[in-house]
């Protein structure tokens, strides 16, 4: 540390002092939290070890291991994880009782049943990507932990199960209490910050996007970030409800806010996309539409967060919401005026075809966008002062991994464990039992993480490190010490080392592996056994087990292969099929959340294939645009059909409804099985439907049919959604088959059926 | 109250039953305090809740160990 060269003006000592102070502040801000966390974890581990030894539980190390597995920086996360850990342990123990009770006399069948159970649990753990997955992991490997050692001695099963539950509960209770009481860190405190930065980021994005100041790469990056934000906010929220009763009150608002955010960002993208198409579009009138429409877009961002009064906290958002309301109130009239001007200008420039349709589509999207933006801002404002109606239960979006992925993960566990089991039975190696248990643990633990391969190899490295550390502890240190305080002194350096590793995301797997297996190798019992041969046999078993788990992730359908990306893309397309043909209730939440969940899964695949997020994103946008338009179409037709059935002229009404149904079917078909031919088909049907709609509107407005004002407005909206679908199908950058050559050959105009 | 009792042929300490009984009780008290908004006046709500739970559990425990 060298003082600044011109330190003549301020006294030298003061400058050095300031430097030190800055450094200390920097350290306090960045590193102190993780050191507090390490100290808390260490304290919890040693405390639970002490209690377990005082109560003379048979395996005090289990309590200590539990602490390392359960401890998380946020106290809500600890409570959540603890809850599911206890639940999983109890279920696993009960199942092991059942399995041993059924097959006590046939070790082979007993082992096979245990392996099958672990496979099922691993599949369940992969399917659920929140803390619930942890209950599945535990239910799986607790069964192995309890049942496998008793294969040779089935009578001890009940005692083994009770002991295990006791020790795990002890570790869980100690870590929960310590993490909630000693320097607690709350996820609930992180939420306002996350929500604010997302709001500000979104306002900037709106400004940049609507002004056309953002390129394709920037757009992709921002959208990947938004997808991540949606999912991580949901995760933080699900943890924070455990922390503080006040947070629980706000939880439904956060859920709704997440939905609102998804809706509004989809709409923004649709609007942006429409303008891109207008810019690149072949129709010469497009520029005219843009010219007339753009002033509206420029007004929005300043409404949300004006430079004179930026939105810094939830309470500030109330003013933004009110500004949006007044903007929205005047909007339809202004748009109508602009539409007339545009029509006149179009006539003057002799380019009236399609001009008004483009404008109507843009206007409809803008109205919807402002509505959704208002909903989002309103939810944000409600965070400051929730009203009774806003705290009612809302359905959170639950991330779920695809069924196939989960099944593969379960199968992987079964194959890996069967290999171990065969090896054990064939060689009758005394440590085979341990190998069995820990292979199960490693496979299940790794399967629930975003990058199982890295975690599995991390566990392997951790085990390799734990071998010498454990040996030093057991054979060199333990003979020298006496009493619990000295035991703490001996254990601390190793445990702190492991904990420090877990603080770095890159090394987290290694750290966790080290801690778990170090506790197993060196965790003291009340009476310590010195048996070097047994020790090295066991450690060899552990290393083989984790190595085998890592090998299973490399060899059996590794998550990094391109096959998975194709699978996820297929699931993404299925979302549109779902929108076309499933029940309407709750569909938009399922659709929005599910689509983003899939993209998130695709983004996790990115270790080897760099372009996976791009591929997934381009599909996501297409799916969201078309899916939303289909949803709106369904809503509009439903509202027209149910509110007042139109008596006169059945044939005519059936006519346009039939074309709409045909469009929906064609789109469904296209997303079920995308081919160039089907794309052309869908395009033709959509164009035809637009033409039919326009003809119907024309006839309706001349008064020859029994449609009223509301119906005509609905039909205008239907036409604009159809137009939007058509422009999405025509898009040159779309991931649908055909590519740029399709856009050149495809007919762009609307056929004349009137 | 006796210190153990039999549950499907297994000896269960009464304290365990008391523990399970005090959980719903705590939940009720928690709701009540939240409803009155008293948590905003407490310095360390988590510590308060844990201590309150210990009070309830301890008071009920006195039924067995007096």
PDB file of C-alpha atoms in Angstrom, chain A residues 88 139 149 263 307 482 488 593:
ATOM      1  CA  UNK A  88     -37.596 -36.119   3.608  1.00  0.00           C
ATOM      2  CA  UNK A 139     -36.340 -39.348   1.159  1.00  0.00           C
ATOM      3  CA  UNK A 149     -26.489 -51.123   6.733  1.00  0.00           C
ATOM      4  CA  UNK A 263     -47.036 -10.103 -19.236  1.00  0.00           C
ATOM      5  CA  UNK A 307     -36.044  12.488 -14.334  1.00  0.00           C
ATOM      6  CA  UNK A 482      -8.468 -34.483  25.379  1.00  0.00           C
ATOM      7  CA  UNK A 488     -13.096 -27.877  18.536  1.00  0.00           C
ATOM      8  CA  UNK A 593     -44.437 -19.055 -16.377  1.00  0.00           C
TER       9      UNK A 593
END
